[in-house]
XYZ file of C-alpha atoms in Angstrom:
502
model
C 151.549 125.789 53.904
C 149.276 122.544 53.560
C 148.148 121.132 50.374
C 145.540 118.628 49.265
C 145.804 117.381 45.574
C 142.741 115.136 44.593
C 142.953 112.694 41.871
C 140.445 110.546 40.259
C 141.244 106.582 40.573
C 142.710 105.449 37.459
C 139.699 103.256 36.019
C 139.604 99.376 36.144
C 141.072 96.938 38.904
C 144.211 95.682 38.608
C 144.851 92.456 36.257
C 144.507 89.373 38.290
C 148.149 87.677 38.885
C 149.901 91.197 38.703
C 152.393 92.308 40.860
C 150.032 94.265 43.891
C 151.118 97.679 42.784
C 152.530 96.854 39.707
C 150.145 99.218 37.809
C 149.442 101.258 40.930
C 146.868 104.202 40.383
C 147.407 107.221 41.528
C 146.002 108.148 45.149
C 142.762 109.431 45.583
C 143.783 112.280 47.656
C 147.652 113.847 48.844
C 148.543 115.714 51.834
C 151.191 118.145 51.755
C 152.740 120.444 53.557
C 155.962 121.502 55.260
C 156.916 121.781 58.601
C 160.091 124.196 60.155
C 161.751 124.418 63.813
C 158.492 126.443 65.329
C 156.772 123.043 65.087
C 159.728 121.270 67.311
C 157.198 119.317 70.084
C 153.819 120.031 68.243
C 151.272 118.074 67.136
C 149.174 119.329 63.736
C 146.112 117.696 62.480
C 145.293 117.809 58.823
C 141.738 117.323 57.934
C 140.765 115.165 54.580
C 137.164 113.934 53.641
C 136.521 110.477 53.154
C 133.465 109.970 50.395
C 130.808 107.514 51.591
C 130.966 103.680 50.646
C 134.791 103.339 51.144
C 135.505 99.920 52.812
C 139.269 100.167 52.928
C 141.669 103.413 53.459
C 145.117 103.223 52.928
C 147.823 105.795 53.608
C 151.499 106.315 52.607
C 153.297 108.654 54.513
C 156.877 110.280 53.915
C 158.769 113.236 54.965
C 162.382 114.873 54.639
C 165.087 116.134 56.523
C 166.044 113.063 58.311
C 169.308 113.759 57.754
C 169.060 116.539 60.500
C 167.499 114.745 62.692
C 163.351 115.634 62.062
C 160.913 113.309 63.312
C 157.438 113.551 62.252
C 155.339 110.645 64.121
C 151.986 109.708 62.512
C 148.519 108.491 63.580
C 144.677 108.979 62.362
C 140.825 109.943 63.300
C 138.018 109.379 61.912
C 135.160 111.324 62.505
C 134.270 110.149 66.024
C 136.990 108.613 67.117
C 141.156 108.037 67.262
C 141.959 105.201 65.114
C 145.406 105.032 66.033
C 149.152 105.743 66.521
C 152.107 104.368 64.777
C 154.629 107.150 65.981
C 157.313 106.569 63.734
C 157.569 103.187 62.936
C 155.735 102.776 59.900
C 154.939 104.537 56.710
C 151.604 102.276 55.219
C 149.088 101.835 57.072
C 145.827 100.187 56.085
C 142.430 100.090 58.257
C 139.035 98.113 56.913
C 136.461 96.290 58.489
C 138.093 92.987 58.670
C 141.500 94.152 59.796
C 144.516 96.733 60.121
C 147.900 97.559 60.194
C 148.884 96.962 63.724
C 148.832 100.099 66.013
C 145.528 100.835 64.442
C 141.488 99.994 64.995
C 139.868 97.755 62.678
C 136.193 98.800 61.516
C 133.977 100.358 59.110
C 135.547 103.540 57.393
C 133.001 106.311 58.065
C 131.999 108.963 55.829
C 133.049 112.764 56.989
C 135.937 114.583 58.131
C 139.093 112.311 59.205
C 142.323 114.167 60.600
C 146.188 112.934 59.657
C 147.916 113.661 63.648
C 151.444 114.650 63.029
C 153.762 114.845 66.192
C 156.792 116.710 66.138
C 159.107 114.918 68.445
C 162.442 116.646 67.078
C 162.519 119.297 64.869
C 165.654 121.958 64.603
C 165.331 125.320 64.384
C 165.850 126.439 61.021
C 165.524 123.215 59.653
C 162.338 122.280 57.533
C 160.883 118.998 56.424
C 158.153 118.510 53.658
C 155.678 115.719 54.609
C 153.288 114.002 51.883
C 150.150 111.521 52.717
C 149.087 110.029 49.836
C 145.475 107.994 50.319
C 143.760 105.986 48.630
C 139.788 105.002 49.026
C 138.731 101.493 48.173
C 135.253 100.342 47.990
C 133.378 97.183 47.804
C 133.844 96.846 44.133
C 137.654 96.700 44.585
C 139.638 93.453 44.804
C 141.765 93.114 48.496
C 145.304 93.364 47.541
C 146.756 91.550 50.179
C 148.386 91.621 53.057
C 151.884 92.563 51.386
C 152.591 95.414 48.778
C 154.950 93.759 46.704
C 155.371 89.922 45.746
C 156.989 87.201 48.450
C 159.114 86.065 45.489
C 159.530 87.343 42.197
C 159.391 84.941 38.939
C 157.233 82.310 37.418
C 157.699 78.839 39.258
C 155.742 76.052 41.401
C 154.336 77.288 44.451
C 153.573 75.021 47.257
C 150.621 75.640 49.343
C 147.800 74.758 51.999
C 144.409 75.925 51.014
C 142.462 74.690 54.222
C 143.192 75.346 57.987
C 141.683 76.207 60.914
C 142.908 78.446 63.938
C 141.468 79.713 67.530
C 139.131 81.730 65.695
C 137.235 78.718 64.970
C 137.607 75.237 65.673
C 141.781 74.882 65.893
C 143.582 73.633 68.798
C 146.606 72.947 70.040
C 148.999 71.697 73.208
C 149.683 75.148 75.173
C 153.063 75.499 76.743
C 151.622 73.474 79.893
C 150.415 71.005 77.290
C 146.696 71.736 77.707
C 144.606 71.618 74.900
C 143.841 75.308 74.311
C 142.398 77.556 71.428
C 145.468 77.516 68.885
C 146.668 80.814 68.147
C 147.286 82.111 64.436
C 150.879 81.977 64.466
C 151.547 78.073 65.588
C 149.971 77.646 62.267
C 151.912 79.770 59.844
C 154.918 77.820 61.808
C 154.043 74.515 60.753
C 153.195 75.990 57.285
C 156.694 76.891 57.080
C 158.379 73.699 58.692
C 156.725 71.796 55.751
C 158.231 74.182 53.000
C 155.080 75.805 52.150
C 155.307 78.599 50.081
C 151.423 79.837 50.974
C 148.500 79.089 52.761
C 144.977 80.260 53.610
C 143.655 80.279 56.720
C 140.447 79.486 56.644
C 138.216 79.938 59.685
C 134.414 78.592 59.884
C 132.544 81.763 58.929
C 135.125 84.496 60.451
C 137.285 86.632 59.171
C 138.795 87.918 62.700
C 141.334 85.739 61.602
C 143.040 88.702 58.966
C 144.085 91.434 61.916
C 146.759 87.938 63.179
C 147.743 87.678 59.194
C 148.221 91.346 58.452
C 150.734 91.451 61.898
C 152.474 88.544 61.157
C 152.649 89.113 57.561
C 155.877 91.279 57.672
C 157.572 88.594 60.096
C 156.878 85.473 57.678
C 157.774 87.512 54.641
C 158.720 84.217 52.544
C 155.478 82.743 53.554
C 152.713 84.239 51.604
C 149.379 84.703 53.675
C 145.919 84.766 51.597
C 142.946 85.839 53.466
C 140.473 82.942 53.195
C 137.448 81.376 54.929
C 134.950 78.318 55.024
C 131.547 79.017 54.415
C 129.849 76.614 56.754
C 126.149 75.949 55.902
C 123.806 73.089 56.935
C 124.591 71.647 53.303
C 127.864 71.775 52.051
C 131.011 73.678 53.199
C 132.981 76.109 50.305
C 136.371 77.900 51.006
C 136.907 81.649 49.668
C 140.248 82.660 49.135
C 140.680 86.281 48.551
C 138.114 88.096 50.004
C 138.158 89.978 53.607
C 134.894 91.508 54.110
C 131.703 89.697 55.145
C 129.679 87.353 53.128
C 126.454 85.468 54.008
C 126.834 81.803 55.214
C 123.258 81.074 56.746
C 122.169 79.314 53.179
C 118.380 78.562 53.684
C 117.288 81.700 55.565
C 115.950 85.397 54.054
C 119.756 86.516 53.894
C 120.965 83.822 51.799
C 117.726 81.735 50.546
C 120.009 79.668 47.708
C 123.565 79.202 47.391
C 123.630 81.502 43.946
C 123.187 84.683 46.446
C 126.662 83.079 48.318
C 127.706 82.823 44.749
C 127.319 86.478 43.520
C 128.619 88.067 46.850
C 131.758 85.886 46.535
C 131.924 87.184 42.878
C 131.538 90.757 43.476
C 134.108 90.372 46.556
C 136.613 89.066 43.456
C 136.545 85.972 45.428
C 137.281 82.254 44.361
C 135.414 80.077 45.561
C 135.555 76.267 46.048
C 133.446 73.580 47.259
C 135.365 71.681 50.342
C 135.329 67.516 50.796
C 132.459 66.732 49.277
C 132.917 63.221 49.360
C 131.911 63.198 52.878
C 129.106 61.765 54.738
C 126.476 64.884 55.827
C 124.672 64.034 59.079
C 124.658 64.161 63.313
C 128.300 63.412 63.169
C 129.343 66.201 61.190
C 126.057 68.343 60.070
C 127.037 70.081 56.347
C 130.231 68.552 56.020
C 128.435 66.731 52.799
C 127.383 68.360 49.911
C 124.037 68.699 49.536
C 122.793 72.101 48.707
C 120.487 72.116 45.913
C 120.420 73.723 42.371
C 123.677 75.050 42.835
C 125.154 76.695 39.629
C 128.583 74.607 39.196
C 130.250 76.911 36.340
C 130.161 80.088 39.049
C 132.349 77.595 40.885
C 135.802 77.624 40.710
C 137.700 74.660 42.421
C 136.588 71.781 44.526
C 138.588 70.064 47.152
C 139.439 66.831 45.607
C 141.823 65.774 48.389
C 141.000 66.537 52.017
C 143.866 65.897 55.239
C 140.697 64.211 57.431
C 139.463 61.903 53.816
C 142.973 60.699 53.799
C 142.755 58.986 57.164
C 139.760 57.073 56.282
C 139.369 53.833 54.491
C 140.578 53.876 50.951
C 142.637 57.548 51.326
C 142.261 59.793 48.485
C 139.826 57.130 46.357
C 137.869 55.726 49.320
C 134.290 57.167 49.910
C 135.366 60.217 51.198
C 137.137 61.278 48.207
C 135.906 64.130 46.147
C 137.240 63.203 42.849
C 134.039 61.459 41.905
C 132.414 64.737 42.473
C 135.298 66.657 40.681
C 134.922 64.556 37.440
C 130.900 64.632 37.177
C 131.455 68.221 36.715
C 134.097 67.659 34.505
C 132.231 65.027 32.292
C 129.523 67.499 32.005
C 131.469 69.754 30.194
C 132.511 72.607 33.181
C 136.263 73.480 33.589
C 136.972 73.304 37.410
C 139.988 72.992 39.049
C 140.990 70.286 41.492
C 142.781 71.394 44.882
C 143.452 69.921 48.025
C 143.448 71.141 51.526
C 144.753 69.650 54.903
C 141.526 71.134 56.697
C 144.466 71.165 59.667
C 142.688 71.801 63.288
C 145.973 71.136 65.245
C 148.859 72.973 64.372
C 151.170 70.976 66.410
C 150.740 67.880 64.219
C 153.478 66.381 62.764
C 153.076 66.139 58.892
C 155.289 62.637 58.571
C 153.272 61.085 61.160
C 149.707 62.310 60.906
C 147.721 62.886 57.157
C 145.953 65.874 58.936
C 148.928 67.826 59.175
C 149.732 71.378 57.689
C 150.688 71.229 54.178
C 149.221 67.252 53.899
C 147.914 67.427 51.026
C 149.839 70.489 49.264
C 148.205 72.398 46.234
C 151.065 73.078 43.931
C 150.617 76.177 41.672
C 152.216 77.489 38.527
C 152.144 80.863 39.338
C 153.555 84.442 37.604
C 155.042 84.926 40.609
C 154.492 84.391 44.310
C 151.921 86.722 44.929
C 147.992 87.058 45.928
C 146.960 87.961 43.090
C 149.109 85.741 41.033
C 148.078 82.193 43.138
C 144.810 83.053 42.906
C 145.336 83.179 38.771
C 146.412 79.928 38.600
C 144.057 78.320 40.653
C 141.359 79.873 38.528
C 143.487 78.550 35.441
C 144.157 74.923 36.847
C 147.797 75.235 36.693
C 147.239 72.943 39.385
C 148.602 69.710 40.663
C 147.705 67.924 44.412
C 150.367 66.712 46.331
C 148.552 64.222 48.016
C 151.072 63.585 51.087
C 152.884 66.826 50.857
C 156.286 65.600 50.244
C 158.886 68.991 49.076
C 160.423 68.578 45.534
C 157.354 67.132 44.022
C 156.887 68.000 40.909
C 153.865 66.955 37.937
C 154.345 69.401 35.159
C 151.847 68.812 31.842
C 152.422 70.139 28.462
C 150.557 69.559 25.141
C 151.063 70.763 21.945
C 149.198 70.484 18.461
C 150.413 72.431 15.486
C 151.132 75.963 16.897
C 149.468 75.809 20.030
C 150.580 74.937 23.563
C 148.548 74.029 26.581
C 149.282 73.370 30.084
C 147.398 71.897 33.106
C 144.158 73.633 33.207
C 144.365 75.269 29.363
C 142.153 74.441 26.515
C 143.782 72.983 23.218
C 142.165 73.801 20.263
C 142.443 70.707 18.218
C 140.748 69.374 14.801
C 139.538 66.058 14.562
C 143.147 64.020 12.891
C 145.429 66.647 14.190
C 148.106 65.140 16.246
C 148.537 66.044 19.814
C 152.237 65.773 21.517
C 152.490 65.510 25.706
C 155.129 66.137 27.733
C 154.897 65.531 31.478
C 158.229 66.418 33.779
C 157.848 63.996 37.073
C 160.406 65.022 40.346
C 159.809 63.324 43.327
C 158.650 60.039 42.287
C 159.295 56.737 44.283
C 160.846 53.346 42.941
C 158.053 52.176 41.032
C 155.998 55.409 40.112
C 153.686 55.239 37.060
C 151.853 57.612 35.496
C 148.529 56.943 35.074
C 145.350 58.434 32.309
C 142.059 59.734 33.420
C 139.257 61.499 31.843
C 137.426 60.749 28.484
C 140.683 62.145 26.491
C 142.436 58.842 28.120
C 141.209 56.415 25.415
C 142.529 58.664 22.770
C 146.205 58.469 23.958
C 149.006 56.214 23.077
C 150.843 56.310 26.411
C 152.832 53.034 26.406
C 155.111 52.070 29.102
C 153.762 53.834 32.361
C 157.192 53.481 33.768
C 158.619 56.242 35.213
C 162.141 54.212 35.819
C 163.370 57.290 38.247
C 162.694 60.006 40.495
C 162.884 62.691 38.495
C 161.876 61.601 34.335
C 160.384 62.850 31.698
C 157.511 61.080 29.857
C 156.326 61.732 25.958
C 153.371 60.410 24.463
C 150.995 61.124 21.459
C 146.678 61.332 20.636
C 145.490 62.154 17.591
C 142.181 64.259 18.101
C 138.719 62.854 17.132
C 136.727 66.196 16.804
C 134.792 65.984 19.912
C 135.303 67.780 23.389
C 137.363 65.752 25.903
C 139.550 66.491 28.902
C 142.350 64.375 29.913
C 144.792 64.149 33.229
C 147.795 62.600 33.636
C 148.073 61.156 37.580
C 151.499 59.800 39.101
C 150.515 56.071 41.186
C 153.485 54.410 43.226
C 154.042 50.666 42.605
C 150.990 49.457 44.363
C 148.284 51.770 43.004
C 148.168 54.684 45.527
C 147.847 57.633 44.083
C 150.623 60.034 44.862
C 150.116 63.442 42.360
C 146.939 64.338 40.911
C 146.823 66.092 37.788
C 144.636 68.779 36.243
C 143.182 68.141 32.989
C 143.870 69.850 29.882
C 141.002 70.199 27.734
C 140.961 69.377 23.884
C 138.318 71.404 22.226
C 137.407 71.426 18.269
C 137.938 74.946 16.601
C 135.332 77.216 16.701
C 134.378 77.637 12.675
């Protein structure tokens, strides 16, 4: 006898930085049902409804009486056509517009009557197996889970990433076997991602998203890589990255679909996106149309990270302070009060390149994260948080860790300190990685508060103490590691010292 069991999804999305289905609701709909030896070389198909507006559908399947040898093979259609057939060989499967589990068809998930196929390769007689499908309908509103349904590493630590790369489903190339210069396919990337000891990345193709169906294949291979779904939105006046996201979202800024960056803005918000403005520091014209930013009244504090350090700025004159760099751009914003993170991207086009000998390489710069955990949903946190630092060359077992503290509060990179004007304000900042020579170095309007002292770091790995006392006012200060000629080699995020709210 079949069974369907209908539940109502449990209300509220998931808190960003959990585990994916660390609070998992229940399924919107299970199949049941049991099958004996008069189904041995069968196929059944069990119809389900799927409501209109669902844009992802996701299906666990499990059966018993493997240990006598049953075999129950799986596969899907939708109400016009097959969607595919995994046989045996997996037991999640996921289909939306933007991608799918491999053995099945990407696209929009119509409303109507779908069917579960169940083939019965090898089923004895007198034996019975129990099969459930539990499915669950995601819409718009929902935030994509990733690729993965459980974290690539478990536990709080620094996570080293690559926020900005391009494959053959935009501009990337590559050497092919023959050593032409060919459309570089998804995977020569994740390669060099893991070759530099990356811990994440996000691919992030001009406008596409096409991009996802390579990441969700490849995702169970690289299992201690962990693959975000990103993209850049590439208008005529200014480029932005979206991490998160896998559906479609407006890029043609200027025309009736998108007539001012805020409608970008509120799709990437409603998508659960985060969004973040990409090397603005550089020039905008015939040589690279957009690549500037100049897009106009453009609501900063919906804007969650800019691109202070980009792999192509740090080939030109000056590196990560010449023109190119964004971290005048970064800290206007900051100086006008808005809490934005800093992050850098290689913007990597050729996977092939070698990170020690070219500054466009995978991983070159690195964002660093303090994360919950190496998860989505957990990077994704602590970019929105700033607990944040820029490796500008990408060099493993880097390490710029900030603490302050003032009475009974504690801040990190990113945090806000509540502080009275007199109280006294302790920092701590751990250093790894540092060359013969390193200093640390102040910025932001908090700097002329602090009583820093020697710079010194006297070691690779050190740790630095040194005290402010608070003046009432609003400031944000970052602590920077320079070598021993001035170049700066980790970039800090600030933590903010705010007065008490009465």
């Amino acid at each position: 006898m079949i069974k369907a069991l209908c539940w109502m999804a449990a209300a509220g999305l998931l808190a960003l930085g959990a585990p994916v289905w660390a609070a998992e609701r229940a399924p919107d709909l299970t199949l049941t049902g049991t099958l004996t030896g008069k189904d041995h070389q069968t196929y059944r198909e069990i119809p389900f409804r799927a409501p209109a507006g669902v844009t992802r559908l996701t299906l666990r399947f499990s059966y018993t009486g493997r240990d006598q040898k049953s075999v129950i093979d799986l596969g899907l259609r939708d109400p016009s056509r097959f969607r595919g057939w995994s046989g045996g060989n997996k037991d999640t499967v996921v289909i939306e517009a933007a991608d799918a589990t491999p053995s099945y068809l990407s696209g929009p998930i119509p409303a109507g009557t779908w069917k579960l196929v169940l083939g019965v390769p090898n089923l004895r007689m007198g034996a019975k197996a129990t099969y459930a499908a539990r499915i669950w309908f995601d819409h718009a509103a929902d935030a994509f889970p990733g690729f993965l349904d459980k974290p690539v590493k478990a536990g709080p630590g620094w996570y080293r990433g690559d926020l900005h790369m391009h494959t053959a489903h935009s501009d990337g190339s590559c050497p092919s076997r023959r050593g032409a210069k060919v459309p570089c396919p998804v995977f020569k990337t994740l390669e060099a991602a893991e070759a530099a000891g990356l811990d994440f990345i996000a691919v992030s193709d001009h406008n596409a998203t096409s991009q996802n169906q390579a990441l969700r294949e490849l995702a169970p291979y690289f299992d201690d890589l962990l693959l975000i779904p990103g993209r850049e939105i590439t208008t005529f006046h200014g480029h932005a990255n979206v991490w998160g996201p896998t559906g479609f979202l407006d890029f043609q800024l200027g025309s009736a679909r998108a007539p001012d960056f805020g409608r970008i803005e509120a799709e990437v918000e409603a998508a659960h996106g985060v969004l973040s403005i990409n090397h603005p520091g550089l020039p905008s014209g015939e040589g690279c149309m957009g690549c500037g930013w100049t897009a106009k009244d453009v609501d900063f504090s919906r804007i969650q990270a800019v691109e202070v350090v980009n792999g192509g700025a740090l080939k030109a004159v000056g590196g990560a302070e010449g023109p190119a760099s964004g971290l005048p751009f970064w800290e206007a914003r900051l100086n006008a009060g808005l809490r934005i993170t800093a992050v850098g991207g290689s913007d990597n086009h050729n996977a092939a390149l070698d990170i020690a000998a070219d500054r466009e390489g995978v991983g070159r710069p690195a964002t660093v994260a303090h994360a919950a955990e190496l998860s989505q949903g957990a990077i994704l946190q602590a970019i929105r948080q700033g607990h944040v630092f820029i490796d500008v060359f990408g060099l493993r077992g880097r390490l710029l860790a900030v603490e302050a503290r003032s009475g009974g509060a504690t801040a990190e990179m990113g945090d806000l300190l509540p502080v009275a004007a007199g109280a006294e304000v302790a920092v701590t900042v751990r250093v790894a990685g540092a060359p013969e020579g390193a200093v640390l170095a102040l910025a932001g309007d908090g700097a002329a508060l602090a009583r820093l002292g020697d710079p010194a770091l006297g070691a690779a790995e050190a740790t630095k103490r040194f005290e402010l006392t608070a003046d009432g006012r609003a400031h944000w200060l970052r602590v920077d590691v320079r070598d021993a000629k001035g170049q700066l080699l980790m970039i800090g995020n600030p933590i903010y010292l705010r007065p008490p709210r009465p």
